[in-house]
XYZ file of C-alpha atoms in Angstrom:
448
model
C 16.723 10.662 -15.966
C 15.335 11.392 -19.248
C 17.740 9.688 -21.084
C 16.858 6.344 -18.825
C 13.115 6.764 -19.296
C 13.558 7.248 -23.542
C 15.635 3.942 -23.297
C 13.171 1.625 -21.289
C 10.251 2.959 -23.674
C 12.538 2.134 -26.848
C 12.948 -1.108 -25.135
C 9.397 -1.633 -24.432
C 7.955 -0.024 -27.723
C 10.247 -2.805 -29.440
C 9.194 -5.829 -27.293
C 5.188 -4.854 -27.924
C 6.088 -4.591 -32.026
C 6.705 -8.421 -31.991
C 2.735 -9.749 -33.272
C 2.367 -12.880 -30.928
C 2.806 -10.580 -28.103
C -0.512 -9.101 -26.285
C -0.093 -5.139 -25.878
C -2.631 -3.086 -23.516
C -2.207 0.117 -21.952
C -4.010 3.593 -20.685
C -3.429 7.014 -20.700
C -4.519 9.436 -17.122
C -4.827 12.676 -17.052
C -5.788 14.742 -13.792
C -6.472 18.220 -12.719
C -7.671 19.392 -9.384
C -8.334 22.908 -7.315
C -8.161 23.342 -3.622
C -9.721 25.903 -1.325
C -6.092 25.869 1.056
C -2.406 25.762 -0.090
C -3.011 22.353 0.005
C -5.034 19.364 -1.215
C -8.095 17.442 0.568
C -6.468 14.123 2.840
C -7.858 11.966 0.253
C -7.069 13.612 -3.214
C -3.284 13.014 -2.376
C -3.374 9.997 -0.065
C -3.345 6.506 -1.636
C -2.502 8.022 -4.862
C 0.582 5.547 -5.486
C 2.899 8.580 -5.582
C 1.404 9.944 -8.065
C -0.340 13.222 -6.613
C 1.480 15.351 -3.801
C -0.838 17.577 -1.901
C -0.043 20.686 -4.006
C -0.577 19.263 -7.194
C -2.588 20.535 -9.458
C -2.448 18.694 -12.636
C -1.039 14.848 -12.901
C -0.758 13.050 -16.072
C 0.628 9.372 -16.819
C 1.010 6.445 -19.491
C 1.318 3.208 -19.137
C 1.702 0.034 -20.807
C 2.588 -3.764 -21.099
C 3.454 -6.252 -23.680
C 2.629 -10.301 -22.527
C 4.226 -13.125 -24.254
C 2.981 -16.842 -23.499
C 5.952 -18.787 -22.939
C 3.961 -21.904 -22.809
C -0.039 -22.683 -21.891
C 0.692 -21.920 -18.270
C 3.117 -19.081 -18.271
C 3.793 -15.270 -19.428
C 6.368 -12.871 -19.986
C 5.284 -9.416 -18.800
C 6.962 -6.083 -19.662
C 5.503 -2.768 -18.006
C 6.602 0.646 -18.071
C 4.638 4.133 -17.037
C 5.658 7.567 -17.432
C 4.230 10.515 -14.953
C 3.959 13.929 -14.844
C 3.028 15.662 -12.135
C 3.211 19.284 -10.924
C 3.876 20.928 -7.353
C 7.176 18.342 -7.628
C 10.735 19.006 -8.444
C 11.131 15.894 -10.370
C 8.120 16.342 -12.695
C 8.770 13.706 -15.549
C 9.382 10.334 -13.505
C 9.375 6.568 -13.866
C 5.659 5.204 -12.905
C 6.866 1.853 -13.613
C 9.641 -0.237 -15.145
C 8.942 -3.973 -14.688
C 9.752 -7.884 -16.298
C 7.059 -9.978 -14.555
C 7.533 -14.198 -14.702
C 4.015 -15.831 -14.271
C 2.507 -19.194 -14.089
C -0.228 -21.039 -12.399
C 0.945 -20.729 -9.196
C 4.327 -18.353 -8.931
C 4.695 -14.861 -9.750
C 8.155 -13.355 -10.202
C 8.885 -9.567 -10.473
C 12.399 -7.708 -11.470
C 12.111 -3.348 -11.559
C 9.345 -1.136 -10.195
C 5.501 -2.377 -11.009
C 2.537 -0.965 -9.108
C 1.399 -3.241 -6.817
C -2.809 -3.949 -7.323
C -5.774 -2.305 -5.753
C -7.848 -4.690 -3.647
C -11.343 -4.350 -1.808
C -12.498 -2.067 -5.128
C -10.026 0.854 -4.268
C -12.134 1.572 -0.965
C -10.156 0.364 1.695
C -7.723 2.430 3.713
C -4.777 0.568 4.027
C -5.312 -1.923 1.323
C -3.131 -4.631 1.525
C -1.789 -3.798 5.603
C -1.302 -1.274 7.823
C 2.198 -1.377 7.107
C 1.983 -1.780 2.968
C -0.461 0.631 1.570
C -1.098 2.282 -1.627
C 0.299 5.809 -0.376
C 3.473 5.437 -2.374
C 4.983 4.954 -4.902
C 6.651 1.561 -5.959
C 10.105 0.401 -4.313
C 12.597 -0.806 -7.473
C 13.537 -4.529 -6.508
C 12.824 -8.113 -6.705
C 9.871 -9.869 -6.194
C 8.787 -13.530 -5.719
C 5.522 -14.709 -4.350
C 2.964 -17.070 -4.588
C -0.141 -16.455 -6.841
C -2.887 -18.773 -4.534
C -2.478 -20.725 -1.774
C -0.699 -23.869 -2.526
C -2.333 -27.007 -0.866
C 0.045 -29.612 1.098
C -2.983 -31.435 2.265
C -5.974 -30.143 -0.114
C -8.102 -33.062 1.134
C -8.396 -31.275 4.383
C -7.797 -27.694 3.023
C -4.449 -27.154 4.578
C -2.484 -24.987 2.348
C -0.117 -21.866 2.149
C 1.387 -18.600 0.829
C 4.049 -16.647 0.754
C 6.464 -14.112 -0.385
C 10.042 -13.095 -0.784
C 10.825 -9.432 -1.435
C 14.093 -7.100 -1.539
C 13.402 -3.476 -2.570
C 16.101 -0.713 -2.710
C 15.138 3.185 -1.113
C 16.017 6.132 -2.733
C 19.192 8.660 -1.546
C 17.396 11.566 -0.260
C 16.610 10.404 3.179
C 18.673 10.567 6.317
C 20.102 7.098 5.790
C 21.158 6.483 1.993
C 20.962 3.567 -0.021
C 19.681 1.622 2.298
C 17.952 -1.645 1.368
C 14.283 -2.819 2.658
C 13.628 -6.762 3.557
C 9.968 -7.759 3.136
C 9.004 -11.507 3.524
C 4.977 -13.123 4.137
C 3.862 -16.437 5.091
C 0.162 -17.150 6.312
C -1.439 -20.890 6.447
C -4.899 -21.160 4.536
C -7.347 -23.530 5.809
C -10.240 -23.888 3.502
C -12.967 -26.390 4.858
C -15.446 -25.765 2.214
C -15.505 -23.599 -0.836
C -17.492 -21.190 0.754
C -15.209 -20.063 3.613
C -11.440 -19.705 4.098
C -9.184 -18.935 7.011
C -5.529 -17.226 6.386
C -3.148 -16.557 9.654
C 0.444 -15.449 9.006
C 2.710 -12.564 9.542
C 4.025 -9.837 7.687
C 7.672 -9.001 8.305
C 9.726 -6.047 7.120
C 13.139 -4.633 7.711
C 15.426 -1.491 6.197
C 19.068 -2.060 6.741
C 22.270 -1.166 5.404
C 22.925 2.391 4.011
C 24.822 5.129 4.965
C 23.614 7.292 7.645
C 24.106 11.178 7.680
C 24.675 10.625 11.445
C 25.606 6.681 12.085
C 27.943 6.134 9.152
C 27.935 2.962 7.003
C 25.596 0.321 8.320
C 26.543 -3.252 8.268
C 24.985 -4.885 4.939
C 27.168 -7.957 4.299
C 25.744 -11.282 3.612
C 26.314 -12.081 7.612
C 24.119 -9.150 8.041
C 21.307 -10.047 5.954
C 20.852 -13.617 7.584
C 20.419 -11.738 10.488
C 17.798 -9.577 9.027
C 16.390 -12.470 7.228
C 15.774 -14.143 10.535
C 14.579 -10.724 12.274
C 18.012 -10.626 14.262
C 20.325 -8.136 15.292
C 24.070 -8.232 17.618
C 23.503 -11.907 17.996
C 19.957 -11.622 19.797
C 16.351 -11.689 18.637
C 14.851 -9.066 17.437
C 11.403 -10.168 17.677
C 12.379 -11.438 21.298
C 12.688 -7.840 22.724
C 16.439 -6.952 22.790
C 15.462 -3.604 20.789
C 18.725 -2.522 22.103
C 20.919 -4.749 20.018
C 18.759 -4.855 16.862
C 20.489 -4.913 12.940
C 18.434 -2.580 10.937
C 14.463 -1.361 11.740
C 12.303 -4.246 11.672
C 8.617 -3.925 11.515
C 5.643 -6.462 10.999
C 2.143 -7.472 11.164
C 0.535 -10.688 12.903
C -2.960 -11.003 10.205
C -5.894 -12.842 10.112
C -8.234 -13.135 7.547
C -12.029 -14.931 7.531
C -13.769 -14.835 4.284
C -17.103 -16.013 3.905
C -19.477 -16.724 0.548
C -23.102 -16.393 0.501
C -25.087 -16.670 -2.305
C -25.420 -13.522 -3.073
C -22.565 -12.132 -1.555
C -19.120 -12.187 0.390
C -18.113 -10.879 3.719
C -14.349 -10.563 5.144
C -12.647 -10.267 8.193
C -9.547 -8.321 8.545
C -7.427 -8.125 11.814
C -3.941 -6.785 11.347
C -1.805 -6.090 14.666
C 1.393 -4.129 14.487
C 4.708 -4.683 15.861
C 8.338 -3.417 16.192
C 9.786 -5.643 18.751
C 9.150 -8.826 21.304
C 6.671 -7.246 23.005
C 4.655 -6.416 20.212
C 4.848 -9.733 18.369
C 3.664 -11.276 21.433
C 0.675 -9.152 21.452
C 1.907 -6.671 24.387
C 0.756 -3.678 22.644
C -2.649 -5.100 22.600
C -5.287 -3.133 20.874
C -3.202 -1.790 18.120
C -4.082 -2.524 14.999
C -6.135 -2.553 12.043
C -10.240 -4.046 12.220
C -12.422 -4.505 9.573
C -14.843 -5.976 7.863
C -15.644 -5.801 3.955
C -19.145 -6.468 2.304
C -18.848 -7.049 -1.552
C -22.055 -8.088 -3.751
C -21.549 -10.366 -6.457
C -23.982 -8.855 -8.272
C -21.985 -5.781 -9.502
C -25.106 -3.842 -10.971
C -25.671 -2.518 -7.506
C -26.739 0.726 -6.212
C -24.098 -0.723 -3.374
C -22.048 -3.250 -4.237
C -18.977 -3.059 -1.795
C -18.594 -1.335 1.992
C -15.791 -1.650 3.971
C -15.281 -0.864 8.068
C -12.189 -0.225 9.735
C -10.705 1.017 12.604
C -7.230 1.765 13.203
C -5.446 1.887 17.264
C -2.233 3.026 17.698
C -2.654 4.766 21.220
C -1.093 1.877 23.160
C 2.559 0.965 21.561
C 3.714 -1.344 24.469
C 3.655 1.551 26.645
C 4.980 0.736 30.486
C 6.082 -2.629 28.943
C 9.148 -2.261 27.318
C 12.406 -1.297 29.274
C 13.839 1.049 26.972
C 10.414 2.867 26.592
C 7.295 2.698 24.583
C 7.083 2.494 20.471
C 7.653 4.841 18.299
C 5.608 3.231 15.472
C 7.685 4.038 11.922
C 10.170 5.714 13.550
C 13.998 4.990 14.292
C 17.042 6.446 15.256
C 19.325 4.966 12.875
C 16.382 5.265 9.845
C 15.124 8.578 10.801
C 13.184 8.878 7.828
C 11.080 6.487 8.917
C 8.679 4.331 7.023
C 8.378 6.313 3.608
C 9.605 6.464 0.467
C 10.142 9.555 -1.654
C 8.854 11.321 1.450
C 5.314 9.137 1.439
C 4.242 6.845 4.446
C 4.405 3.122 2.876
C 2.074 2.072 5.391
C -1.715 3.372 6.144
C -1.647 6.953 5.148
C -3.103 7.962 8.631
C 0.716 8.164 10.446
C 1.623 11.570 9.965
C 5.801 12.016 8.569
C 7.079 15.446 8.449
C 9.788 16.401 5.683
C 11.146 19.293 7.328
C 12.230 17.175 10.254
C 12.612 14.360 8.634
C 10.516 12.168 10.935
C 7.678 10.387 11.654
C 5.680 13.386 13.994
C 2.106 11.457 14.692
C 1.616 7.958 15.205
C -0.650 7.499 17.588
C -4.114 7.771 16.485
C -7.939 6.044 16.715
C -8.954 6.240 13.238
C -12.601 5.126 11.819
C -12.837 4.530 8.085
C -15.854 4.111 6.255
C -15.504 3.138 2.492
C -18.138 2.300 -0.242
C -18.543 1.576 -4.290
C -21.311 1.046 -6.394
C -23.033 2.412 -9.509
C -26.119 4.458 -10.653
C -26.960 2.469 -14.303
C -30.123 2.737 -16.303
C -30.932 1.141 -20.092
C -27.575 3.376 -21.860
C -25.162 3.977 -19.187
C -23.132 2.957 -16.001
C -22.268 5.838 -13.669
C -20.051 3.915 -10.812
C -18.697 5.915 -7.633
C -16.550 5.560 -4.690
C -17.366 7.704 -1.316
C -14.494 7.651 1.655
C -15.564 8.653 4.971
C -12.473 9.026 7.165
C -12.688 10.113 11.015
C -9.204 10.388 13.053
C -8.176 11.156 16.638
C -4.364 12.145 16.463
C -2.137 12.779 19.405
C 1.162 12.990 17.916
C 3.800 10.228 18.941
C 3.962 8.368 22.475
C 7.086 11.228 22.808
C 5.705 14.125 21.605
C 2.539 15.747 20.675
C 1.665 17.646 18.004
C 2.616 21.016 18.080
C -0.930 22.826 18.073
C -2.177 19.680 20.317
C -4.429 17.001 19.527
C -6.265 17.291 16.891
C -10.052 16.041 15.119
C -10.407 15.584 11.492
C -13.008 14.600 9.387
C -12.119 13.579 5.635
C -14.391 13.268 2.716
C -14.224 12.144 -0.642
C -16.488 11.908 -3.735
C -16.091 10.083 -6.974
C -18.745 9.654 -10.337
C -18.030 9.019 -13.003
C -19.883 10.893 -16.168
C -18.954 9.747 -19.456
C -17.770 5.973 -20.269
C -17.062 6.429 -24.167
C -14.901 7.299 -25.946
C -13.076 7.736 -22.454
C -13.577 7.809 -19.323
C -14.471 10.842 -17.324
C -14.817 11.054 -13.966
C -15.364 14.182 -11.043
C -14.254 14.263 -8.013
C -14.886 16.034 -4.569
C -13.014 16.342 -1.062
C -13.035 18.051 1.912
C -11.170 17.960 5.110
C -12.588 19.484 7.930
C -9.668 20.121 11.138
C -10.526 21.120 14.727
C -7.008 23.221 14.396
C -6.858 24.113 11.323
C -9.692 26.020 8.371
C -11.433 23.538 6.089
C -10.523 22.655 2.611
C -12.757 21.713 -0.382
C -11.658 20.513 -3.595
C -12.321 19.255 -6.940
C -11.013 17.862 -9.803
C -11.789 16.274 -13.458
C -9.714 12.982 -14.394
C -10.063 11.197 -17.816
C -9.179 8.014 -18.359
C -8.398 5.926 -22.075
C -7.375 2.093 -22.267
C -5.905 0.952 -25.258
């Protein structure tokens, strides 16, 4: 491992020397204390893999090179180093990433961090199903950068994406590969307001499993993935029974608004592992929100964000072969994680020990909001996260102590803005099962 990471930052120390190139970069460094053998829900969750909940110091560096090909286009190279205690694999890749941009298409080979949207105070981030909670699958990436208009007179457009990541070997199933495609129609009737409806769809298949064997991963195979297909019948039709590979995805809808002094969003993603769930039969789960941001940023607010999260439903008394076990499988019994992490919204619960997914069925409210204290000298911004959640377990199986109540809470100011950055931090997590934690920690911050 060492020897790789020395390699890619010879590499990438020799690509930034050239002088036409742009170089940037920061250096992170964390510590934190906790009241309980482990950390707060919020000083570990939507980390990006980069704190585990007995960490207690974190460090990482980062950087990129960019080279303009032409007036419209760039050559990106990326790589990050971490450290991070309470881990055995302390020293580890952050990222490792050639990135192909233009206008309108964005192409990405190796592992790069994917961006933080609604100002780091959202839940989920991008979808229920594709949070911030992990770190970075190695693959290929190809997507589009804006909605591309077909019609732009009426403000009929599109985007999309095209994704194939690889998963690591210490899970249940090894080696096996993860599917991830987009598309969503944009209809813009003004500048001031878009619409975006699509679907998210995502599948792990192939591998070797500790229990199943090998797993079919020819090219056959992945046209049936591809298409959400499995044995010859649809996937996304219902026939769970006969399904290639663990298909998830996400029917989404989007309203954004513009005012004149600010924006306001819409967010509705459902959640579905089968026909009865793409067709809405699991009806209210999902994700609900609705985002505030000021476009004034000197705010005392200048962003809040809503949402709710309902899993309680999962097509129970609709499907045949039983209700949903959302994240879970049989054959991929590590469920929806990576390195042990939940890729989607960190509220589903996976358990290492048993290698599963042990609560995902939950009523979650999130509250999340940014802004900054500023006078004549200085900017002091901060984030608060306000995090209520109702978990039962799985549709199967409850929790062993029962349901549970928890309230989450986390602070963040930052202090100093030169010659670095330095921010505090404080969280709590109050359980009705369990004693309450309270933590803190420092975290400096220098971009380069």
């Amino acid at each position: 491992m060492m020897q790789k990471i020395f390699f890619i930052l010879f590499l990438f120390l020799n690509f930034a020397a050239y002088p036409q190139l742009e170089f940037s970069g920061e250096v992170n460094m964390k510590g934190m204390y906790s009241s309980g053998e482990e950390l707060p829900f919020w000083m570990y969750k939507n980390q990006r893999g980069r704190i585990s909940e007995n960490t207690n110091a974190a460090g990482w560096i980062t950087g990129k090179a960019i080279y303009d090909l032409s007036y419209t286009s760039t050559l990106e190279v990326g790589a990050g180093i971490l450290y991070r205690d309470g881990n055995s694999d302390r020293v580890i890749l952050d990222e490792s990433y050639v990135q192909f941009r233009n206008t309108w298409l964005e192409g990405v080979m190796g592992r790069k961090q994917k961006p933080e949207l609604y100002k780091g105070i959202s839940s989920a981030n991008e979808n229920i199903l594709w949070s911030l909670n992990a770190r970075p699958l190695p693959g290929i990436q190809i997507r589009t950068r804006k909605p591309l208009f077909i019609f732009p007179e009426a403000g009929i457009g599109f985007e999309a994406s095209l994704e194939e990541y690889l998963f690591e070997n210490d899970r249940v199933t090894k080696n096996a590969r993860l599917h991830h495609k987009s598309f969503h129609l944009v209809y813009r009737p003004s500048s001031d307001l878009q619409f975006k409806v699509g679907m998210q769809h995502f599948a792990q298949w192939g591998g070797t499993s500790e229990v199943f064997g090998p797993q079919p991963q020819g090219f056959n195979d992945y046209l049936k993935i591809f298409a959400g297909r499995g044995g010859g019948e649809e996937a996304l039709q219902g026939d769970q029974e006969n399904v290639l590979g663990n298909h998830l995805g996400s029917w989404e809808l989007y309203v954004d608004k513009d005012f004149r002094d600010y924006r306001l969003g819409l967010i509705y993603n459902n959640i579905f592992e089968d026909g009865s769930g793409s067709r809405f039969a699991n009806f209210p789960d999902g994700r609900y929100g609705i985002y505030f941001e000021n476009k004034e940023k000197d705010r005392l607010v200048n962003a809040v964000i809503y949402e709710f999260f309902y899993t309680r439903h999962q097509s129970n008394n609709v499907n045949r072969w039983g209700a949903d076990n959302y994240l879970g499988h049989g054959v991929y019994n590590s469920g929806w994680t990576y390195e042990a992490r939940i890729l989607g919204a960190p509220f589903f619960t996976y358990d290492e020990n048993e290698a599963m997914i042990i609560n995902n069925k939950f009523a979650v409210h999130h509250l999340g909001l940014s802004g900054q204290v500023s006078n004549y000298w200085n900017v002091y911004p901060y984030k608060v996260l306000l995090s209520y959640a109702h978990n039962e377990g799985t549709i199967r199986s409850s929790l062993p102590y029962g349901n549970e109540d928890a309230l989450h809470v986390f602070g963040e100011l930052r202090l100093l803005n030169r010659p670095f950055n330095l921010e505090i931090e404080l969280a709590s997590t109050f359980n009705s099962k369990k004693e309450p934690i309270f933590s803190a920690g420092i975290s400096i911050h220098k971009s380069f």
